[in-house]
């Protein structure tokens, strides 16, 4: 049994909390607030094949430090996770890495939609949390850039009652924009090339497919006011459409290229500052359901390459909760919105079994982002001062003091 003494809940009530465990442990939670542990529905922990960027040993440590005990991993690995066998092999690689560091991280895997492996979808319902569709090219070479394949995936997924998670950037439109562009190739051009039309074109297409086949649709990393408007309309219509945003789209914007250079390059790209306000408003209005870190590490050497060679993606799992708690401190969100974003909506949308993992946070603790457990060794948030930090993560009856 774990006894958490004097824990405050999100309404401010203080009580002792008892959690099932084989361990006997008492935690003094005086001054701390108890939240459900974070569920991060969007990480790239890079196993198999890309472990030089990140692996499950470091990724799990970064998760615990971020108050997170459940992650959903993406399929754009080497090879990509596009068969049942590859899903099974990936699971055993993950299990052995997690046992090496003795962290019982909960995880689920996304199956990667690939034109040549669509027949595999009918056999993976029990093995995958959903089907990931890259509507535009990003890291790796999983892409579904033609309507016929998209129709096939949405229809197969609906038959299997599987959720489709989309990276909504339209590949054809993106190619047209890249071909027409003649200016200098600097990092900030990334946001101009992969512009909002590239995103809305794909979001619109995905919503139409969800309507046509009755497919449950999860729109990953929503970054703009225009996407929010389309999603709000789909929700009003009663479609099963859910939206995720990311810490980098909430807390960074195009002004960050000046300091971050290649580190700021992500897909979909950072947007102008006004979109951040629209994302916060969409969270408060319940249009955005979840936050996923889109933890996508690359080495510093890779991120320092010139624009065009620098891969897209940044780490995020470790600082997602502190960034959100800092937003609470600044009055932009309240704690119930943070709980909904980081745990309860994901629990509902993905129908996860209940458990009692928790995180104890100190809402008054102010500290600088100074180091990271991620294998890549860098963070876009380095040097930021944040108020609100996790102090203990409780995972499967184990207490991790942070
Ligand atoms: O920025 C991104 N990085 N966006 C993606 O879609 C993929 C990810 C990665 O795997 O690096
Ligand atoms: Zn991603």
Short mmCIF file of C-alpha atoms and ligand atoms in Angstrom, two decimals:
data_model
loop_
_atom_site.label_atom_id
_atom_site.label_comp_id
_atom_site.label_asym_id
_atom_site.label_seq_id
_atom_site.Cartn_x
_atom_site.Cartn_y
_atom_site.Cartn_z
CA UNK A 1 0.00 0.00 0.00
CA UNK A 2 1.23 3.50 -0.81
CA UNK A 3 -0.08 6.21 1.51
CA UNK A 4 0.10 9.73 0.18
CA UNK A 5 -0.34 12.00 3.19
CA UNK A 6 -2.01 15.38 2.94
CA UNK A 7 -2.41 15.45 -0.83
CA UNK A 8 -4.35 18.35 -2.28
CA UNK A 9 -6.82 17.63 -5.09
CA UNK A 10 -7.50 20.03 -7.96
CA UNK A 11 -10.28 21.70 -5.96
CA UNK A 12 -7.91 22.35 -3.05
CA UNK A 13 -9.29 19.68 -0.67
CA UNK A 14 -6.62 17.94 1.38
CA UNK A 15 -6.77 14.25 2.31
CA UNK A 16 -4.71 11.07 2.56
CA UNK A 17 -4.76 8.92 -0.58
CA UNK A 18 -4.23 5.13 -0.55
CA UNK A 19 -2.91 3.34 -3.64
CA UNK A 20 -2.69 -0.41 -4.16
CA UNK A 21 0.91 -1.63 -4.18
CA UNK A 22 3.11 -4.53 -3.09
CA UNK A 23 5.42 -1.90 -1.62
CA UNK A 24 4.84 -0.23 1.73
CA UNK A 25 5.54 3.44 1.26
CA UNK A 26 4.44 6.72 2.76
CA UNK A 27 4.85 9.97 0.84
CA UNK A 28 4.58 13.32 2.56
CA UNK A 29 2.59 15.37 0.05
CA UNK A 30 2.33 18.49 2.19
CA UNK A 31 1.98 21.40 -0.23
CA UNK A 32 1.70 19.13 -3.27
CA UNK A 33 -1.23 18.60 -5.62
CA UNK A 34 -2.25 15.17 -6.85
CA UNK A 35 -3.10 14.74 -10.54
CA UNK A 36 -3.67 11.62 -12.63
CA UNK A 37 -0.39 10.64 -14.30
CA UNK A 38 0.10 12.01 -17.80
CA UNK A 39 -0.92 9.91 -20.81
CA UNK A 40 1.17 11.01 -23.79
CA UNK A 41 -0.61 9.74 -26.90
CA UNK A 42 2.14 10.79 -29.31
CA UNK A 43 5.83 9.90 -28.97
CA UNK A 44 8.58 8.75 -31.31
CA UNK A 45 10.88 6.66 -29.12
CA UNK A 46 12.68 5.47 -32.29
CA UNK A 47 12.92 1.72 -31.70
CA UNK A 48 13.72 -0.12 -33.91
CA UNK A 49 16.47 1.28 -36.07
CA UNK A 50 16.83 4.89 -34.99
CA UNK A 51 18.02 4.39 -31.42
CA UNK A 52 20.90 6.79 -31.93
CA UNK A 53 18.26 9.57 -31.65
CA UNK A 54 16.24 8.17 -28.73
CA UNK A 55 15.47 4.81 -27.13
CA UNK A 56 13.09 3.43 -24.54
CA UNK A 57 15.68 3.55 -21.75
CA UNK A 58 16.10 7.32 -22.05
CA UNK A 59 12.56 7.95 -23.28
CA UNK A 60 11.09 6.19 -20.23
CA UNK A 61 13.27 8.27 -17.88
CA UNK A 62 12.16 11.44 -19.64
CA UNK A 63 8.53 10.29 -19.34
CA UNK A 64 8.81 9.68 -15.58
CA UNK A 65 10.44 13.08 -15.10
CA UNK A 66 7.48 14.57 -16.94
CA UNK A 67 4.89 12.85 -14.71
CA UNK A 68 3.96 10.52 -17.55
CA UNK A 69 3.28 6.79 -17.15
CA UNK A 70 1.63 5.92 -20.49
CA UNK A 71 2.89 6.63 -24.01
CA UNK A 72 1.62 5.75 -27.49
CA UNK A 73 4.52 5.23 -29.87
CA UNK A 74 4.49 6.14 -33.57
CA UNK A 75 5.32 3.74 -36.41
CA UNK A 76 7.87 5.77 -38.46
CA UNK A 77 10.82 3.68 -37.33
CA UNK A 78 13.30 1.59 -39.33
CA UNK A 79 11.65 -0.58 -40.52
CA UNK A 80 8.28 1.12 -40.09
CA UNK A 81 5.67 -0.69 -37.97
CA UNK A 82 3.45 -1.79 -40.85
CA UNK A 83 2.91 -5.51 -40.24
CA UNK A 84 1.62 -7.56 -37.33
CA UNK A 85 5.01 -9.27 -37.05
CA UNK A 86 6.82 -5.95 -36.86
CA UNK A 87 4.41 -4.81 -34.13
CA UNK A 88 5.19 -7.93 -32.13
CA UNK A 89 8.95 -7.59 -32.66
CA UNK A 90 8.81 -3.96 -31.62
CA UNK A 91 7.01 -4.89 -28.41
CA UNK A 92 9.65 -7.37 -27.38
CA UNK A 93 12.46 -4.86 -28.09
CA UNK A 94 10.64 -2.27 -25.99
CA UNK A 95 10.03 -4.70 -23.13
CA UNK A 96 13.69 -5.59 -22.92
CA UNK A 97 14.81 -1.94 -22.94
CA UNK A 98 12.28 -1.06 -20.23
CA UNK A 99 13.36 -3.97 -18.08
CA UNK A 100 17.00 -2.85 -18.37
CA UNK A 101 16.12 0.45 -16.72
CA UNK A 102 13.47 -1.15 -14.48
CA UNK A 103 10.74 1.34 -15.45
CA UNK A 104 7.31 -0.29 -15.94
CA UNK A 105 6.16 2.33 -18.45
CA UNK A 106 2.73 1.63 -19.92
CA UNK A 107 2.72 1.84 -23.69
CA UNK A 108 0.62 1.29 -26.78
CA UNK A 109 1.72 1.21 -30.40
CA UNK A 110 0.28 2.81 -33.51
CA UNK A 111 0.20 0.70 -36.64
CA UNK A 112 1.60 2.56 -39.68
CA UNK A 113 -0.63 2.74 -42.74
CA UNK A 114 1.37 1.83 -45.84
CA UNK A 115 0.05 1.33 -49.37
CA UNK A 116 1.70 -2.06 -49.75
CA UNK A 117 0.55 -3.41 -46.37
CA UNK A 118 -3.10 -2.38 -46.15
CA UNK A 119 -4.17 -6.05 -45.94
CA UNK A 120 -2.40 -6.25 -42.55
CA UNK A 121 -4.96 -3.91 -40.97
CA UNK A 122 -7.54 -6.65 -40.51
CA UNK A 123 -5.18 -8.57 -38.18
CA UNK A 124 -3.88 -5.89 -35.84
CA UNK A 125 -6.93 -4.69 -33.91
CA UNK A 126 -5.70 -6.29 -30.68
CA UNK A 127 -2.06 -5.23 -31.16
CA UNK A 128 -2.38 -1.53 -31.97
CA UNK A 129 -4.09 1.46 -30.35
CA UNK A 130 -4.94 2.84 -33.79
CA UNK A 131 -3.73 3.37 -37.34
CA UNK A 132 -1.37 6.24 -38.05
CA UNK A 133 -1.74 7.86 -41.44
CA UNK A 134 0.85 10.32 -42.73
CA UNK A 135 -1.14 12.32 -45.30
CA UNK A 136 2.08 14.23 -46.02
CA UNK A 137 5.74 13.16 -45.92
CA UNK A 138 7.56 13.72 -42.66
CA UNK A 139 10.39 11.82 -40.93
CA UNK A 140 10.63 8.36 -42.55
CA UNK A 141 8.85 7.24 -45.70
CA UNK A 142 5.38 6.31 -44.52
CA UNK A 143 3.01 8.35 -46.64
CA UNK A 144 -0.52 7.94 -47.99
CA UNK A 145 -0.68 10.64 -50.63
CA UNK A 146 -3.44 9.36 -52.91
CA UNK A 147 -7.18 9.33 -52.41
CA UNK A 148 -7.62 5.65 -53.24
CA UNK A 149 -5.32 4.55 -50.40
CA UNK A 150 -6.92 6.98 -47.98
CA UNK A 151 -10.40 5.67 -48.77
CA UNK A 152 -9.13 2.12 -48.27
CA UNK A 153 -7.63 2.87 -44.85
CA UNK A 154 -10.65 4.76 -43.52
CA UNK A 155 -13.00 2.06 -44.72
CA UNK A 156 -10.91 -0.84 -43.34
CA UNK A 157 -10.42 0.95 -40.02
CA UNK A 158 -14.17 1.52 -39.66
CA UNK A 159 -14.81 -2.19 -40.31
CA UNK A 160 -12.29 -3.13 -37.63
CA UNK A 161 -13.61 -0.41 -35.31
CA UNK A 162 -10.09 1.03 -35.15
CA UNK A 163 -9.29 4.69 -34.70
CA UNK A 164 -7.36 6.52 -37.44
CA UNK A 165 -4.81 9.11 -36.28
CA UNK A 166 -3.81 11.51 -39.03
CA UNK A 167 -0.76 13.63 -39.65
CA UNK A 168 -2.82 16.12 -41.60
CA UNK A 169 -0.62 17.86 -44.16
CA UNK A 170 -1.54 17.44 -47.82
CA UNK A 171 1.38 15.98 -49.78
CA UNK A 172 0.30 17.19 -53.26
CA UNK A 173 -0.25 20.75 -52.12
CA UNK A 174 3.03 20.71 -50.23
CA UNK A 175 4.91 19.59 -53.34
CA UNK A 176 3.29 22.33 -55.41
CA UNK A 177 4.30 24.97 -52.85
CA UNK A 178 7.86 23.67 -52.63
CA UNK A 179 8.21 23.65 -56.43
CA UNK A 180 6.93 27.23 -56.73
CA UNK A 181 9.19 28.60 -54.00
CA UNK A 182 12.22 30.51 -55.23
CA UNK A 183 13.48 32.44 -52.21
CA UNK A 184 16.32 31.74 -49.82
CA UNK A 185 16.24 28.46 -47.94
CA UNK A 186 16.32 29.46 -44.28
CA UNK A 187 14.76 27.63 -41.37
CA UNK A 188 11.81 30.00 -41.01
CA UNK A 189 10.78 29.29 -44.61
CA UNK A 190 9.57 25.95 -43.27
CA UNK A 191 6.49 27.65 -41.81
CA UNK A 192 5.77 29.41 -45.10
CA UNK A 193 6.11 26.30 -47.25
CA UNK A 194 4.08 23.99 -45.05
CA UNK A 195 1.49 26.70 -44.59
CA UNK A 196 -1.95 26.54 -43.02
CA UNK A 197 -3.63 25.70 -46.32
CA UNK A 198 -1.48 22.53 -46.47
CA UNK A 199 -2.91 21.55 -43.07
CA UNK A 200 -6.55 22.55 -43.62
CA UNK A 201 -6.69 20.79 -46.99
CA UNK A 202 -5.73 17.51 -45.28
CA UNK A 203 -7.94 18.08 -42.21
CA UNK A 204 -10.93 18.70 -44.46
CA UNK A 205 -10.21 15.54 -46.44
CA UNK A 206 -9.83 13.45 -43.28
CA UNK A 207 -13.08 14.76 -41.80
CA UNK A 208 -14.93 13.96 -45.04
CA UNK A 209 -13.55 10.41 -44.96
CA UNK A 210 -14.57 10.03 -41.31
CA UNK A 211 -18.09 11.16 -42.22
CA UNK A 212 -18.29 8.86 -45.25
CA UNK A 213 -17.13 5.66 -43.51
CA UNK A 214 -18.03 6.41 -39.87
CA UNK A 215 -14.35 6.12 -38.92
CA UNK A 216 -13.22 7.43 -35.52
CA UNK A 217 -10.71 10.16 -36.36
CA UNK A 218 -7.95 11.60 -34.18
CA UNK A 219 -6.27 14.66 -35.66
CA UNK A 220 -2.69 14.88 -34.46
CA UNK A 221 -0.79 18.08 -33.65
CA UNK A 222 -3.46 20.66 -34.49
CA UNK A 223 -1.57 23.93 -34.86
CA UNK A 224 -3.82 26.64 -36.33
CA UNK A 225 -7.07 28.57 -35.87
CA UNK A 226 -8.26 27.40 -39.28
CA UNK A 227 -7.94 23.68 -38.40
CA UNK A 228 -9.76 24.39 -35.13
CA UNK A 229 -12.70 25.90 -37.04
CA UNK A 230 -13.02 22.77 -39.22
CA UNK A 231 -12.81 20.47 -36.19
CA UNK A 232 -15.36 22.52 -34.23
CA UNK A 233 -17.80 22.19 -37.14
CA UNK A 234 -17.20 18.42 -37.35
CA UNK A 235 -17.89 18.09 -33.62
CA UNK A 236 -21.07 20.16 -33.90
CA UNK A 237 -22.16 17.79 -36.65
CA UNK A 238 -21.74 14.91 -34.21
CA UNK A 239 -18.81 13.18 -35.97
CA UNK A 240 -16.34 11.12 -33.92
CA UNK A 241 -13.52 13.57 -34.52
CA UNK A 242 -10.95 14.31 -31.82
CA UNK A 243 -8.12 16.83 -31.74
CA UNK A 244 -4.65 16.84 -30.22
CA UNK A 245 -2.28 19.76 -29.92
CA UNK A 246 1.37 19.82 -28.83
CA UNK A 247 3.45 21.76 -26.32
CA UNK A 248 5.51 23.32 -29.11
CA UNK A 249 2.46 24.67 -30.92
CA UNK A 250 1.09 26.04 -27.63
CA UNK A 251 4.29 27.53 -26.24
CA UNK A 252 6.49 28.33 -29.28
CA UNK A 253 5.84 30.24 -32.49
CA UNK A 254 7.59 31.51 -35.63
CA UNK A 255 9.48 34.14 -33.63
CA UNK A 256 11.46 31.25 -32.10
CA UNK A 257 13.39 30.45 -35.29
CA UNK A 258 15.73 33.38 -34.51
CA UNK A 259 17.05 31.69 -31.36
CA UNK A 260 16.40 28.00 -32.07
CA UNK A 261 17.32 27.75 -35.76
CA UNK A 262 16.98 24.12 -36.91
CA UNK A 263 15.71 23.02 -33.50
CA UNK A 264 12.47 24.88 -34.28
CA UNK A 265 11.86 22.87 -37.45
CA UNK A 266 8.88 20.55 -36.87
CA UNK A 267 6.02 19.12 -38.92
CA UNK A 268 3.49 20.66 -38.92
CA UNK A 269 5.57 23.82 -38.49
CA UNK A 270 5.44 26.46 -35.79
CA UNK A 271 2.81 29.11 -36.58
CA UNK A 272 2.55 32.85 -35.97
CA UNK A 273 1.90 33.83 -32.37
CA UNK A 274 -1.84 34.51 -32.84
CA UNK A 275 -2.48 30.79 -33.36
CA UNK A 276 -1.22 30.05 -29.87
CA UNK A 277 -4.07 32.13 -28.46
CA UNK A 278 -6.51 30.25 -30.71
CA UNK A 279 -5.20 26.91 -29.39
CA UNK A 280 -5.64 27.99 -25.76
CA UNK A 281 -9.17 29.19 -26.54
CA UNK A 282 -9.94 25.85 -28.24
CA UNK A 283 -8.76 23.98 -25.14
CA UNK A 284 -11.01 26.10 -22.93
CA UNK A 285 -13.91 25.51 -25.36
CA UNK A 286 -13.38 21.74 -25.37
CA UNK A 287 -12.58 21.63 -29.11
CA UNK A 288 -9.05 20.40 -28.47
CA UNK A 289 -9.27 17.16 -26.52
CA UNK A 290 -5.71 16.11 -25.76
CA UNK A 291 -2.09 17.18 -25.77
CA UNK A 292 0.59 14.90 -27.18
CA UNK A 293 4.23 15.82 -26.84
CA UNK A 294 5.10 14.62 -30.37
CA UNK A 295 8.41 13.82 -28.67
CA UNK A 296 10.53 13.43 -31.83
CA UNK A 297 14.22 13.67 -30.98
CA UNK A 298 17.00 14.05 -33.52
CA UNK A 299 20.68 14.55 -32.68
CA UNK A 300 22.05 18.07 -32.37
CA UNK A 301 24.34 17.32 -35.28
CA UNK A 302 21.31 16.57 -37.44
CA UNK A 303 19.39 19.62 -36.20
CA UNK A 304 22.37 21.90 -36.92
CA UNK A 305 22.31 21.00 -40.61
CA UNK A 306 21.21 23.63 -43.11
CA UNK A 307 17.53 23.98 -43.98
CA UNK A 308 16.55 21.19 -46.32
CA UNK A 309 18.86 18.69 -44.64
CA UNK A 310 17.80 19.30 -41.05
CA UNK A 311 15.14 16.74 -40.01
CA UNK A 312 11.83 17.86 -38.50
CA UNK A 313 10.99 17.16 -34.88
CA UNK A 314 11.88 18.10 -31.30
CA UNK A 315 11.78 16.32 -27.94
CA UNK A 316 8.94 17.33 -25.59
CA UNK A 317 7.69 14.67 -23.19
CA UNK A 318 9.70 15.83 -20.19
CA UNK A 319 8.55 19.43 -20.12
CA UNK A 320 4.97 19.14 -21.37
CA UNK A 321 3.45 19.02 -17.86
CA UNK A 322 5.68 21.80 -16.40
CA UNK A 323 4.81 24.01 -19.40
CA UNK A 324 1.09 23.39 -18.80
CA UNK A 325 1.41 23.99 -15.05
CA UNK A 326 3.24 27.21 -15.81
CA UNK A 327 0.28 28.18 -18.02
CA UNK A 328 -1.96 27.51 -15.00
CA UNK A 329 0.32 29.74 -12.92
CA UNK A 330 -0.09 32.46 -15.55
CA UNK A 331 -3.88 32.09 -15.55
CA UNK A 332 -4.17 30.74 -19.10
CA UNK A 333 -5.56 27.34 -18.07
CA UNK A 334 -7.05 25.80 -14.95
CA UNK A 335 -6.08 22.48 -13.42
CA UNK A 336 -9.23 20.71 -14.57
CA UNK A 337 -8.35 21.62 -18.17
CA UNK A 338 -4.83 20.27 -17.65
CA UNK A 339 -6.21 16.97 -16.30
CA UNK A 340 -8.62 16.69 -19.20
CA UNK A 341 -5.85 17.39 -21.76
CA UNK A 342 -3.19 15.18 -20.23
CA UNK A 343 -5.26 12.25 -19.07
CA UNK A 344 -9.04 11.98 -18.94
CA UNK A 345 -9.85 12.70 -22.59
CA UNK A 346 -7.16 10.27 -23.82
CA UNK A 347 -8.54 7.67 -21.42
CA UNK A 348 -12.02 8.10 -22.96
CA UNK A 349 -11.07 8.41 -26.62
CA UNK A 350 -8.70 5.44 -26.62
CA UNK A 351 -10.83 3.41 -24.15
CA UNK A 352 -7.87 2.70 -21.86
CA UNK A 353 -8.31 0.45 -18.84
CA UNK A 354 -8.47 2.36 -15.55
CA UNK A 355 -5.46 2.47 -13.22
CA UNK A 356 -4.36 4.66 -10.34
CA UNK A 357 -1.02 6.07 -11.53
CA UNK A 358 -0.62 9.63 -10.25
CA UNK A 359 1.76 12.55 -10.29
CA UNK A 360 2.34 14.86 -7.34
CA UNK A 361 3.13 18.38 -8.47
CA UNK A 362 4.37 21.46 -6.66
CA UNK A 363 2.42 24.32 -8.23
CA UNK A 364 4.59 26.92 -6.49
CA UNK A 365 8.02 25.52 -7.36
CA UNK A 366 9.93 27.69 -9.81
CA UNK A 367 12.91 26.26 -11.68
CA UNK A 368 14.80 26.59 -14.91
CA UNK A 369 14.86 23.91 -17.59
CA UNK A 370 18.51 22.90 -17.29
CA UNK A 371 18.98 19.33 -18.45
CA UNK A 372 17.10 16.48 -20.02
CA UNK A 373 16.95 12.69 -19.79
CA UNK A 374 16.26 12.38 -23.52
CA UNK A 375 19.09 10.73 -25.43
CA UNK A 376 19.32 13.68 -27.82
CA UNK A 377 20.49 15.88 -24.94
CA UNK A 378 18.77 19.11 -25.97
CA UNK A 379 15.44 20.84 -25.54
CA UNK A 380 13.87 23.87 -27.17
CA UNK A 381 12.76 24.91 -23.68
CA UNK A 382 16.28 24.97 -22.20
CA UNK A 383 16.78 28.10 -20.10
CA UNK A 384 13.05 28.77 -19.64
CA UNK A 385 11.92 29.46 -16.07
CA UNK A 386 8.71 27.61 -15.23
CA UNK A 387 6.49 27.56 -12.15
CA UNK A 388 4.82 24.18 -11.47
CA UNK A 389 6.85 20.94 -11.49
CA UNK A 390 6.24 17.23 -10.90
CA UNK A 391 7.87 15.99 -7.67
CA UNK A 392 6.77 12.32 -7.56
CA UNK A 393 5.48 10.01 -10.27
CA UNK A 394 3.65 6.88 -9.12
CA UNK A 395 3.60 4.15 -11.78
CA UNK A 396 2.15 0.64 -11.25
CA UNK A 397 2.55 0.93 -7.47
CA UNK A 398 6.14 2.25 -7.68
CA UNK A 399 7.07 5.69 -6.38
CA UNK A 400 9.63 7.67 -8.40
CA UNK A 401 11.03 10.69 -6.52
CA UNK A 402 11.99 13.34 -9.06
O1 LIG B 1 8.28 17.05 -36.63
C1 LIG B 1 7.99 15.88 -36.80
N1 LIG B 1 8.84 14.90 -36.43
N2 LIG B 1 6.85 15.57 -37.36
C2 LIG B 1 6.57 14.32 -37.76
O2 LIG B 1 5.55 14.11 -38.35
C3 LIG B 1 7.51 13.22 -37.51
C4 LIG B 1 8.42 13.55 -36.42
C5 LIG B 1 9.61 12.63 -36.39
O3 LIG B 1 9.40 11.41 -36.39
O4 LIG B 1 10.75 13.10 -36.37
ZN1 LIG B 2 4.73 12.78 -34.50
#
